[in-house]
Coordinates of C-alpha atoms in Angstrom, one line a residue:
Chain A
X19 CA -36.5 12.1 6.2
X20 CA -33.4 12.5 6.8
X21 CA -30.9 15.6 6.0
X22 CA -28.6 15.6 3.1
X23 CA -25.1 15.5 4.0
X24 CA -22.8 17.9 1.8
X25 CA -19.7 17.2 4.3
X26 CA -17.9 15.0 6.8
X27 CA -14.9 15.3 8.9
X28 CA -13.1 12.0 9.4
X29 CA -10.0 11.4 11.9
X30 CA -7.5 9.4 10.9
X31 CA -3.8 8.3 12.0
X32 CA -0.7 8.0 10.5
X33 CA 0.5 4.4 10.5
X34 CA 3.8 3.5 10.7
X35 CA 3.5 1.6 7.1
X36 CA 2.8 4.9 5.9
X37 CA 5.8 6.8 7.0
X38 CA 8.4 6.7 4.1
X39 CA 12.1 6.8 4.2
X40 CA 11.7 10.8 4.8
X41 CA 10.1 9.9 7.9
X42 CA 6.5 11.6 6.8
X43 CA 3.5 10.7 5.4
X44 CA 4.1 9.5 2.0
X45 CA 2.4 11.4 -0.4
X46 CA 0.6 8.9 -2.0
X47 CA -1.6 8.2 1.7
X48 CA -3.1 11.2 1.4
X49 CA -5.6 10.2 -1.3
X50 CA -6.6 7.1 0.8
X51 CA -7.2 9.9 3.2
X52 CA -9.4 11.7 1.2
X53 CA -11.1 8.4 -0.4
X54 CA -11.7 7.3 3.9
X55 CA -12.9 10.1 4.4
X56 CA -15.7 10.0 1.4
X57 CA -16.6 6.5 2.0
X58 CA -17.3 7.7 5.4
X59 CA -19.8 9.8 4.5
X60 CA -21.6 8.0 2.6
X61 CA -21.7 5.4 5.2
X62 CA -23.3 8.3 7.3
X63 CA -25.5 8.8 4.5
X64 CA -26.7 4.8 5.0
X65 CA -25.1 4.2 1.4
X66 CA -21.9 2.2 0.6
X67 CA -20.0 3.5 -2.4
X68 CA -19.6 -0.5 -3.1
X69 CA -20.6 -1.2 -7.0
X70 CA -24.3 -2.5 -6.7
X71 CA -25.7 -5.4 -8.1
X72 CA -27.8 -3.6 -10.1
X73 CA -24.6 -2.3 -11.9
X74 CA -24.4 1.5 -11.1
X75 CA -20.4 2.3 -9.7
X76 CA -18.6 5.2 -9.0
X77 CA -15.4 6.1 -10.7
X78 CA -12.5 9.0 -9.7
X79 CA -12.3 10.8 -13.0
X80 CA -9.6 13.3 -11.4
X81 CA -7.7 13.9 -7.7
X82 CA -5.4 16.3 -6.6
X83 CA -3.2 17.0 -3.1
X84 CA -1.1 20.2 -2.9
X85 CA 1.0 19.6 0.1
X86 CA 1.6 22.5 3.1
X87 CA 3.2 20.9 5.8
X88 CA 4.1 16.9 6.8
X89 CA 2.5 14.3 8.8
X90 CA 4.3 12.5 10.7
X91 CA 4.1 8.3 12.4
X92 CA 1.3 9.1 14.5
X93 CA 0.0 11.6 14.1
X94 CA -3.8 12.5 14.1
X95 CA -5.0 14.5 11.8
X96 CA -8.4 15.6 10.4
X97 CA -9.8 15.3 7.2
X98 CA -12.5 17.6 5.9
X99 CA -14.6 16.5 3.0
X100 CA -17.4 19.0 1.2
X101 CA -19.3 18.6 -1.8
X102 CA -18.5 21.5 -4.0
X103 CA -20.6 20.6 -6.9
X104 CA -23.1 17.6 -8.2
X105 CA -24.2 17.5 -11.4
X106 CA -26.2 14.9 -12.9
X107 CA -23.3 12.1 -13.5
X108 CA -20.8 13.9 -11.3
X109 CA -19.9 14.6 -8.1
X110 CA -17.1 16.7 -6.8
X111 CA -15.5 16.8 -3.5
X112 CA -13.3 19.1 -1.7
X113 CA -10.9 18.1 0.9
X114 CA -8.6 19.7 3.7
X115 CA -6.3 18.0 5.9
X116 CA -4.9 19.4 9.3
X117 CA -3.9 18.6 12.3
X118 CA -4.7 20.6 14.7
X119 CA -4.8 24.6 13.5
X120 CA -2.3 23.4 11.2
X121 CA -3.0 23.3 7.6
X122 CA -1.0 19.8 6.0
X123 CA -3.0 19.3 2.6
X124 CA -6.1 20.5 0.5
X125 CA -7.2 18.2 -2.0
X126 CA -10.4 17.8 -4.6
X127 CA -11.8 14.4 -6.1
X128 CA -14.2 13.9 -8.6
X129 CA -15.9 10.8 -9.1
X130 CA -18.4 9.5 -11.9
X131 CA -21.6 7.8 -11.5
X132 CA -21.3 4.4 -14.2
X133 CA -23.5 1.7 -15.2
X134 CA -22.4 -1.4 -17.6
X135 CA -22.2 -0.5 -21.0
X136 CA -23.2 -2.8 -23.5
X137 CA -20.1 -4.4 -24.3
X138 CA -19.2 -4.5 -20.5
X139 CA -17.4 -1.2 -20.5
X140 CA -18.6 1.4 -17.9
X141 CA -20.0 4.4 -19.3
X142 CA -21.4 7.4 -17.4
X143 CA -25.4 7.3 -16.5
X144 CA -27.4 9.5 -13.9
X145 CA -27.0 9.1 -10.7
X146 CA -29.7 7.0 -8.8
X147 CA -32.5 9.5 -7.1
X148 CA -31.5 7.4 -4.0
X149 CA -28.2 8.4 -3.8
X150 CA -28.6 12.0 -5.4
X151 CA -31.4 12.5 -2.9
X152 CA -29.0 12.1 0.1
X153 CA -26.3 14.9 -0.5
X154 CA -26.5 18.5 -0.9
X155 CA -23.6 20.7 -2.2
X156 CA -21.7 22.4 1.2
X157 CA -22.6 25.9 1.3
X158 CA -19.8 27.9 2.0
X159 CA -15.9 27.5 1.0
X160 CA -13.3 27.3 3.4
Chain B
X7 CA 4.0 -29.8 -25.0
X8 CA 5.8 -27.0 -22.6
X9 CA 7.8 -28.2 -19.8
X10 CA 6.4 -28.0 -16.1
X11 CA 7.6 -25.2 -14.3
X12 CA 8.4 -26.2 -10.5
X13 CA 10.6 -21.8 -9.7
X14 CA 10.7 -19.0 -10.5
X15 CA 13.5 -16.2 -9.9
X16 CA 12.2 -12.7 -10.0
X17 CA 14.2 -9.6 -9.7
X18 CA 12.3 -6.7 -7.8
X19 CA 14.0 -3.4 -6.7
X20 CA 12.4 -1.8 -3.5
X21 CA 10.7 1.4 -3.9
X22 CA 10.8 5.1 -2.1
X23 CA 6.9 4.0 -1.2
X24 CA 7.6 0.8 0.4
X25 CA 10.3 1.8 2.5
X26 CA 9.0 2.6 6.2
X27 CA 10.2 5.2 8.7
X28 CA 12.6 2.9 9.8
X29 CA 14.2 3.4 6.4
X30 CA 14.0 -0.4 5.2
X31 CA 11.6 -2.2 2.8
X32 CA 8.3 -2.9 5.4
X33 CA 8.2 -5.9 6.5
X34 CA 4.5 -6.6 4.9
X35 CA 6.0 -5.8 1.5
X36 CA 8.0 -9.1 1.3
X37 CA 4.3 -10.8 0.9
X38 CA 3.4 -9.0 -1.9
X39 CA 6.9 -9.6 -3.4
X40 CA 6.3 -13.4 -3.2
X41 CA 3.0 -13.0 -4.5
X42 CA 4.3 -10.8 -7.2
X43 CA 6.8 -13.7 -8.0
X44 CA 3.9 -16.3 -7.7
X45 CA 1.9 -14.4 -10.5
X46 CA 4.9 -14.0 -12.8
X47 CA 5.7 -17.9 -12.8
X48 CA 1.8 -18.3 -13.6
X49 CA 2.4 -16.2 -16.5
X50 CA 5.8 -18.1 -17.6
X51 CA 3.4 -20.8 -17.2
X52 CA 0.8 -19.1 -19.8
X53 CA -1.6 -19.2 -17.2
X54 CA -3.4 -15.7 -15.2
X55 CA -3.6 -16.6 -11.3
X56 CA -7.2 -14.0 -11.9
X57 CA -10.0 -15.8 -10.8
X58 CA -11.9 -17.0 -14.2
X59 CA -14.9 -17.1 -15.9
X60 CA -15.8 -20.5 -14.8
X61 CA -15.3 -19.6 -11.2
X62 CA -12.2 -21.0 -10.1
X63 CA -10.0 -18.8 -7.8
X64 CA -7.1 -19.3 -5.5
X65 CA -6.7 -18.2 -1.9
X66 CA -4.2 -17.6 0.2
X67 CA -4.6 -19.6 3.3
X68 CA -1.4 -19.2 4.9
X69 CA 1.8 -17.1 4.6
X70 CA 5.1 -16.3 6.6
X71 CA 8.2 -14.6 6.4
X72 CA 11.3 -14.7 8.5
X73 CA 13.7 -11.7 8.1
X74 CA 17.0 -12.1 8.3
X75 CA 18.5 -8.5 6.9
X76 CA 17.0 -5.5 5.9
X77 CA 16.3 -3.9 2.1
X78 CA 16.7 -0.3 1.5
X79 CA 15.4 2.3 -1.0
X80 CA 16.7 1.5 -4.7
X81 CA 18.3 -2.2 -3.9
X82 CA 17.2 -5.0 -6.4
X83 CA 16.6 -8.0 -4.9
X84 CA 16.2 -11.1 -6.3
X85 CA 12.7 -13.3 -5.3
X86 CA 13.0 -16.9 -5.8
X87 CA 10.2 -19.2 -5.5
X88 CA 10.0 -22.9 -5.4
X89 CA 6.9 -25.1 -5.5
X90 CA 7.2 -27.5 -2.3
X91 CA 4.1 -29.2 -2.4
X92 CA 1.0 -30.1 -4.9
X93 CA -2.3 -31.8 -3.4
X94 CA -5.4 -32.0 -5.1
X95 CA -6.8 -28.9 -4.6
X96 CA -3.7 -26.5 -2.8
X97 CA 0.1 -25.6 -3.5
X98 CA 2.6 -24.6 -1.1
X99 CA 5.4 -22.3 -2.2
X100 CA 8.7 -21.7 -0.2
X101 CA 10.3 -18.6 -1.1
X102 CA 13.8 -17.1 -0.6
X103 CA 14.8 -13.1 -1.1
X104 CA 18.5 -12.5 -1.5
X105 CA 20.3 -9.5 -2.4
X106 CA 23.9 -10.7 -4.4
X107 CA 24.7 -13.2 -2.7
X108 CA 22.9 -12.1 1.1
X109 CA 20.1 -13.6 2.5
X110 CA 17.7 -11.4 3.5
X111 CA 14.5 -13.0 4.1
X112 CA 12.6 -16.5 4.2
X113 CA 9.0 -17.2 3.2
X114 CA 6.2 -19.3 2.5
X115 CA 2.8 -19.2 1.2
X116 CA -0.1 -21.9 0.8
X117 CA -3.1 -21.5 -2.2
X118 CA -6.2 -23.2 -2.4
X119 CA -7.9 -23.6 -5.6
X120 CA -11.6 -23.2 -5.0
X121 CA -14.8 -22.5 -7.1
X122 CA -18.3 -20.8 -5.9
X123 CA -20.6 -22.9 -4.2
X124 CA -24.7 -22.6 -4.4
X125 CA -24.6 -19.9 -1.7
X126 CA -22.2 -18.1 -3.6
X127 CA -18.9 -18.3 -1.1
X128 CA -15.9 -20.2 -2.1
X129 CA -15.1 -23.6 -1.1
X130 CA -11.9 -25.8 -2.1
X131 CA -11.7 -27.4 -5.5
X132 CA -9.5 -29.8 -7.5
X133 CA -6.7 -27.6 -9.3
X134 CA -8.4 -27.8 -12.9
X135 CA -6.2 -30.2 -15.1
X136 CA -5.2 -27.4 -17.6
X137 CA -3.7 -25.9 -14.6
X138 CA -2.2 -28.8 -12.6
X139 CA -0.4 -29.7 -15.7
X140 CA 1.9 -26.7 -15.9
X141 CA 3.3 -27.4 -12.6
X142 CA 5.7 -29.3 -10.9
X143 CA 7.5 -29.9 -7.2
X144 CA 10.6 -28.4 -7.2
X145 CA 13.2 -31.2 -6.8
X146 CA 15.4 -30.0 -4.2
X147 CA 15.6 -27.7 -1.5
X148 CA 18.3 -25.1 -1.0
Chain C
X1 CA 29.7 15.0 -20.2
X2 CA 26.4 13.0 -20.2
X3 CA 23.6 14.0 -21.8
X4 CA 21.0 16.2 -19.4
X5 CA 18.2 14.5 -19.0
X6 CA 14.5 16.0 -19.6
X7 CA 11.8 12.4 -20.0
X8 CA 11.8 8.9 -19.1
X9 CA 9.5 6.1 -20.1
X10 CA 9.0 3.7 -17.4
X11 CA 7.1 0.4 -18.0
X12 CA 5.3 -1.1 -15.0
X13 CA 3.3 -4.0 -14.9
X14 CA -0.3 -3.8 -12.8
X15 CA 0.2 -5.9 -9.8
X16 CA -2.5 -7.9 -7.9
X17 CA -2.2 -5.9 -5.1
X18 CA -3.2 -2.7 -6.3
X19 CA -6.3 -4.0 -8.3
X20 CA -9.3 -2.3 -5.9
X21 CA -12.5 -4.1 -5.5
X22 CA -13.8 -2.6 -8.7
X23 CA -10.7 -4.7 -10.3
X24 CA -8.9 -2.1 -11.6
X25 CA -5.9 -0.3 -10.7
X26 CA -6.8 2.1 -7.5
X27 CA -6.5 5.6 -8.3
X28 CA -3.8 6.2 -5.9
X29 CA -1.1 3.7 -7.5
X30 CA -0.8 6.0 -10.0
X31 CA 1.1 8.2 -7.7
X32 CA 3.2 5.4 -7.1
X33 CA 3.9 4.8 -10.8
X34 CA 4.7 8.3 -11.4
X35 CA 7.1 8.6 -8.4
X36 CA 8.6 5.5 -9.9
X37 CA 9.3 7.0 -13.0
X38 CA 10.4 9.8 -11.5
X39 CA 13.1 7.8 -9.4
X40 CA 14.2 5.5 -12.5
X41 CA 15.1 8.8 -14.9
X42 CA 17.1 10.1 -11.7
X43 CA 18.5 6.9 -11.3
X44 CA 19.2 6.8 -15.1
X45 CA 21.2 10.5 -14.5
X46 CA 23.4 8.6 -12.3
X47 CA 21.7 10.2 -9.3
X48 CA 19.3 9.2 -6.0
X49 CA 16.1 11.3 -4.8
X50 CA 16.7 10.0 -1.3
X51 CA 17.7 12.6 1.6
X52 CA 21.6 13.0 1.1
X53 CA 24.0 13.2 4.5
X54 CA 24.4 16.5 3.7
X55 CA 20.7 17.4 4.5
X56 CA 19.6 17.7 1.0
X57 CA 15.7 16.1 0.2
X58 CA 13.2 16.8 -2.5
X59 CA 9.8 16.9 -0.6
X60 CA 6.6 16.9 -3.4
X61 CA 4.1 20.2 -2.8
X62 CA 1.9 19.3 -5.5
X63 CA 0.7 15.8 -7.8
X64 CA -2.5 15.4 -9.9
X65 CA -3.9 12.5 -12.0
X66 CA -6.9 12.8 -14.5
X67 CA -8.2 9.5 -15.0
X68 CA -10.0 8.7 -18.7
X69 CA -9.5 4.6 -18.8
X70 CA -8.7 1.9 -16.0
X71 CA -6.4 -0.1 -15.9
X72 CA -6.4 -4.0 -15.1
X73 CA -4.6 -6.9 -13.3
X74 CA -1.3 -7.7 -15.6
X75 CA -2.2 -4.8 -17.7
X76 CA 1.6 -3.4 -19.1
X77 CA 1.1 0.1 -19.1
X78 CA 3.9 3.0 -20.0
X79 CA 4.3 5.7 -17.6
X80 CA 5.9 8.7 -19.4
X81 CA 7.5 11.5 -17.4
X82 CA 8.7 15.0 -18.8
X83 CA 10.2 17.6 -17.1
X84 CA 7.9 21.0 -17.6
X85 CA 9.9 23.1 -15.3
X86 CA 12.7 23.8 -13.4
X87 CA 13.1 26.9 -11.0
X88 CA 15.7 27.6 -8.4
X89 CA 13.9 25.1 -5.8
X90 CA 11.5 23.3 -7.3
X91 CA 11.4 20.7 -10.9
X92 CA 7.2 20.0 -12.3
X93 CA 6.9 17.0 -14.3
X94 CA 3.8 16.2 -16.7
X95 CA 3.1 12.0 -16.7
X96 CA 1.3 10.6 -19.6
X97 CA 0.2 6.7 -18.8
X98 CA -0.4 4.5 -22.0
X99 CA -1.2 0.9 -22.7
X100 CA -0.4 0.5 -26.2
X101 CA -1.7 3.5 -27.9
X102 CA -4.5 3.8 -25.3
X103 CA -4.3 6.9 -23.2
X104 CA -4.7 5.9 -19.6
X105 CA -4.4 8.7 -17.4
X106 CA -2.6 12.3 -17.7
X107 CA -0.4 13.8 -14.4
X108 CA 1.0 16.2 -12.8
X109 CA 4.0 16.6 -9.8
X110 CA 6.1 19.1 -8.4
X111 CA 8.8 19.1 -5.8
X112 CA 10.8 21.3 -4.3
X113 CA 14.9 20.9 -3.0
X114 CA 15.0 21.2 0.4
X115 CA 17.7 21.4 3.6
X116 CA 17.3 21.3 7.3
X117 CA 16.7 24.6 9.0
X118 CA 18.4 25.7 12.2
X119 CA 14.9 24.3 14.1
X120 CA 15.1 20.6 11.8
X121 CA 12.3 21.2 9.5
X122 CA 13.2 21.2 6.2
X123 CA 13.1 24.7 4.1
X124 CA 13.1 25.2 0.6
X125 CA 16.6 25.7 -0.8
X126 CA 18.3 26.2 -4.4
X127 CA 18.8 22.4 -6.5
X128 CA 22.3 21.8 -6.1
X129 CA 24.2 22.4 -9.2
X130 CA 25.9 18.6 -9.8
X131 CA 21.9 17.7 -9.6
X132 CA 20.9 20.8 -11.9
X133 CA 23.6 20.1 -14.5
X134 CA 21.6 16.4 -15.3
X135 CA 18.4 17.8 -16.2
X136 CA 16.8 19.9 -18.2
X137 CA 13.3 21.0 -19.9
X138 CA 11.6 18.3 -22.6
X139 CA 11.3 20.6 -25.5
X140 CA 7.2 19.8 -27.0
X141 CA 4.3 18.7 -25.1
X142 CA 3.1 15.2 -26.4
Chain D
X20 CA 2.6 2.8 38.8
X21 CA 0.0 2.3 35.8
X22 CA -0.7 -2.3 35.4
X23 CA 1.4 -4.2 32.7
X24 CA -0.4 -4.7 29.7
X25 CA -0.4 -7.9 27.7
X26 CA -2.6 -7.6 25.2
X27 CA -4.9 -5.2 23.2
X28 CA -7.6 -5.1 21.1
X29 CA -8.0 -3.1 18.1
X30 CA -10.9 -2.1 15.8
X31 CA -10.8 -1.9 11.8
X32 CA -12.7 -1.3 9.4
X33 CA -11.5 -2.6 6.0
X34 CA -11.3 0.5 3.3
X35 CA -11.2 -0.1 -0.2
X36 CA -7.5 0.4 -1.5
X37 CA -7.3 -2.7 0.7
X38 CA -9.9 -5.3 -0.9
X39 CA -8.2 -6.4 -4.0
X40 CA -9.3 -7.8 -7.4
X41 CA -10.9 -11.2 -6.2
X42 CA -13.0 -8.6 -4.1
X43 CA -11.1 -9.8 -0.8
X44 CA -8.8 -7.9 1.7
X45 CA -5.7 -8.7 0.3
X46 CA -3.4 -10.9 2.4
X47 CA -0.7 -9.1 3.0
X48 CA -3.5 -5.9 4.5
X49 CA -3.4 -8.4 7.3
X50 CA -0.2 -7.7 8.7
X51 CA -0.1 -4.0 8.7
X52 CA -3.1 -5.1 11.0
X53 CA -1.5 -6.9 13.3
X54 CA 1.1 -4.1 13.5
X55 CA -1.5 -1.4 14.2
X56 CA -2.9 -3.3 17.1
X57 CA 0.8 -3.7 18.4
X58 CA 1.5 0.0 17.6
X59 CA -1.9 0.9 19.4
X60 CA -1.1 -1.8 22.4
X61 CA 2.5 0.5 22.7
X62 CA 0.8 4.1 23.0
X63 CA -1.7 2.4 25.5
X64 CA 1.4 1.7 27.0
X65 CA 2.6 5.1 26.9
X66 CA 5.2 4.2 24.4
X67 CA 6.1 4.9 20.7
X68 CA 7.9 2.2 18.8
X69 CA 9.6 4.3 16.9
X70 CA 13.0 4.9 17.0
X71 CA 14.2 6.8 20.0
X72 CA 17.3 9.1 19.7
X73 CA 19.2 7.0 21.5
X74 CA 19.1 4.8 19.1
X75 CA 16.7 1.8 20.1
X76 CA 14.9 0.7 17.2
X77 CA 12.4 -2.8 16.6
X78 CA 12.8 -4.8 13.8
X79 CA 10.5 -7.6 13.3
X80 CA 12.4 -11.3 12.6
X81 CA 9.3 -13.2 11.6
X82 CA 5.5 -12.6 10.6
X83 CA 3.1 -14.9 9.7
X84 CA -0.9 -15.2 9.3
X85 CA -3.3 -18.5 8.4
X86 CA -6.2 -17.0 6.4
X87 CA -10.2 -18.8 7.6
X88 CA -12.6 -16.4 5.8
X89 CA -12.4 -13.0 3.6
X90 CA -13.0 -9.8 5.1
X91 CA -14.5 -7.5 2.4
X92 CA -15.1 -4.0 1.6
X93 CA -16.2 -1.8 4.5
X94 CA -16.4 -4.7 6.8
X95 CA -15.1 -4.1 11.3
X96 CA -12.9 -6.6 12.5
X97 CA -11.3 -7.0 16.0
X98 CA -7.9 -7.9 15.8
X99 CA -6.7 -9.1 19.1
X100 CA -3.2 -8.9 19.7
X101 CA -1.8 -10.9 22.6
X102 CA 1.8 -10.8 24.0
X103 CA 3.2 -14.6 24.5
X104 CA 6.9 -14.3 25.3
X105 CA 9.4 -11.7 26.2
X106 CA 13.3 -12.5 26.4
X107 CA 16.0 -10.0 27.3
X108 CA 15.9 -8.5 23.7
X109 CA 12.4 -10.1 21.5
X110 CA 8.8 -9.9 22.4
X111 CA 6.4 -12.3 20.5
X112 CA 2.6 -11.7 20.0
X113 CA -0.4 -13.7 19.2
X114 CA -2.4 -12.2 16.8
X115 CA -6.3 -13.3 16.1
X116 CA -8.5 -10.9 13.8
X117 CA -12.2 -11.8 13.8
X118 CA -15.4 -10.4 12.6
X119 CA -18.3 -10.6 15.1
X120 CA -18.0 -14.2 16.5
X121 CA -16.3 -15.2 13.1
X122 CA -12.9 -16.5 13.3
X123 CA -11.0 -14.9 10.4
X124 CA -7.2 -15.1 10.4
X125 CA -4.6 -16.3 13.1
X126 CA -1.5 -14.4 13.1
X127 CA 1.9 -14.1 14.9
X128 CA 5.2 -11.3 15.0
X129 CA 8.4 -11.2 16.8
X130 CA 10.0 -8.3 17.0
X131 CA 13.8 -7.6 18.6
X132 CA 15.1 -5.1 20.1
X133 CA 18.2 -3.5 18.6
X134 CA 20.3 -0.4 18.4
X135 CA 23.5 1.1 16.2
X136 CA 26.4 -0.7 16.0
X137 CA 29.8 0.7 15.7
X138 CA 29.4 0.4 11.6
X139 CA 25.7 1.7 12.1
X140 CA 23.7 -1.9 11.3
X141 CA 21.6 -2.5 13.9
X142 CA 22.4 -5.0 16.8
X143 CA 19.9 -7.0 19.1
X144 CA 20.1 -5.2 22.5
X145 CA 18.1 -5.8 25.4
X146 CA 15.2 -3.9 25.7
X147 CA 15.1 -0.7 27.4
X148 CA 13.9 -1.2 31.3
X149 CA 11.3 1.8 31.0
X150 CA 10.3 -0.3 28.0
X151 CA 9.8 -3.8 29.5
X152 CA 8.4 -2.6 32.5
X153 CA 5.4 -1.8 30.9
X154 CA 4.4 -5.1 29.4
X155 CA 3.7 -8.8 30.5
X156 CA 3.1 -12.3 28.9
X157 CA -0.6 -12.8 28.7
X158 CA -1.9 -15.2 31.1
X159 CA -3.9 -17.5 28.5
X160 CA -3.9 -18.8 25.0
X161 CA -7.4 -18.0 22.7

């Protein structure tokens, strides 16, 4: 079987659309970034983060970017996603943008594992054994 | 009964986010400002451009925009669209963005109404009545 | 003299555009709401966040959101913004989102004046006192 | 002396902040497409369309896409961006995005060339030789 994944490191380039009127990465980008970067791995993983038809979705519950240094229009930089912690609904992620040696952003996500409610509404549930079963928390921090 | 609606002015002021590194409004913005416009004339019109429970949905199947000056952070602009064109399933907006009395850009944008057909993809549709009814051609051009 | 400033309640509808594939608002609009409120109280103390010719910009270090309920296409929601703090350099808001008395969402931003340095990058640098003089603390939490 | 280019072809995959409510890539994700490929095409090139500090800039004078089927969530496309005139100060492209052998949208820009004015608007100037040696009209249409 395969291995669990517990990180990925996803490149990505600044487009020009993404460049505000102070000429750097607006600050808003950087959670697309980080989202990219997550779908990415899942992708590795041979899972799309897609809502199934079976009902079960994924919702960010919180997010976070403190900001070191800018990004500029094309620039390449790398973002580093870890799973720092899973728990049976949960899943939370850790994330570190640079470029280069340079350190630009360091982020954390958490997202929700939902099903349809009742009345429609997503409420939290389990998630599936076939999506648990494919990621691992990352070992170390950094 | 309510009168037909055949325009729509809406006033939009450009935000830090939408501005590029070329410190104007990007140029892809203008599309979601005539769609933004599009969507508030539905609602003047009581109606929600959503797609609805019975299936019916409206795509985009074409859109252009000729620039003819730039926006910058903080201006308000004013978005004014005009229905050219009814058939029995599409509508064809033309769309004009001033700023006082400057013209800055020049648009257009054709819908479709469509349903879901048996393999579950969307092909064209008559505009339902309760729709078609709320709308006119606008009678001139400027 | 005017009033100093401290909170401003900004109401912005939900726009098609930023509904995700999940059809709700995607996480990272909320940024954009909240920089938007931002902006409007600034713009309300007679002043403008963007870079001024005499080198002065306000570059974010730090924003947060905690999501607890989504929100939808045409959804009206209220973005509130408080100032928390204000230090030599840098301003923190708290942002509370509502739609009607429903609590949406819960953030966080910082930013921090800055100038050019001798080498072009921008370093930190006291808040200018005709920008200072306009705001000041929101007294209770809510 | 490296050959002309005249066209490019770039590589997407479509990421969820783009795919909008009706569970589509939303129109206007279409042109920040086309400008990616072009943006690509230029460091190919061994250019940078951003403004230069002398004070050549491109602004783009029209944009337009027709819209054949969706791209959704997590979906590649090609988007094959073709150059189909240059004058002294424009270049015009021919855009076409398609997904396997799928024909999905048909697009197409101008940009002109400009620089500062005397009162700081930009001006159309003729673009730059170490600019417009580098590029050619495509020989064909598709």
């Amino acid at each position: 079987m395969a291995a669990r994944l517990s990180e990925h490191r996803y490149r990505r380039r600044v487009q020009f659309a993404e460049v505000d009127a102070a000429r750097i990465a607006h600050f808003s980008h950087f959670f697309r970034y980080m989202e990219e970067a997550e779908h990415a791995m899942w992708r590795e993983a041979g899972l799309s983060i897609a809502a199934r038809d079976d009902g079960f979705g994924y919702v960010r519950v919180g997010a976070s970017f403190e900001y070191h240094a800018p990004l500029h229009f094309e620039d390449e930089c790398d973002v580093h996603l870890r799973i720092v912690k899973i728990t049976r609904a949960s899943m939370a992620y850790a994330c570190a943008v640079t470029r280069g040696d340079e350190r630009i952003a360091t982020g954390a996500m958490t997202i929700v594992c939902t099903t349809r409610g009742a009345d429609g509404r997503r409420v939290s549930a389990p998630i599936p054994a076939d999506v648990r079963d494919r990621f691992d928390i990352a070992e170390d921090g950094a």
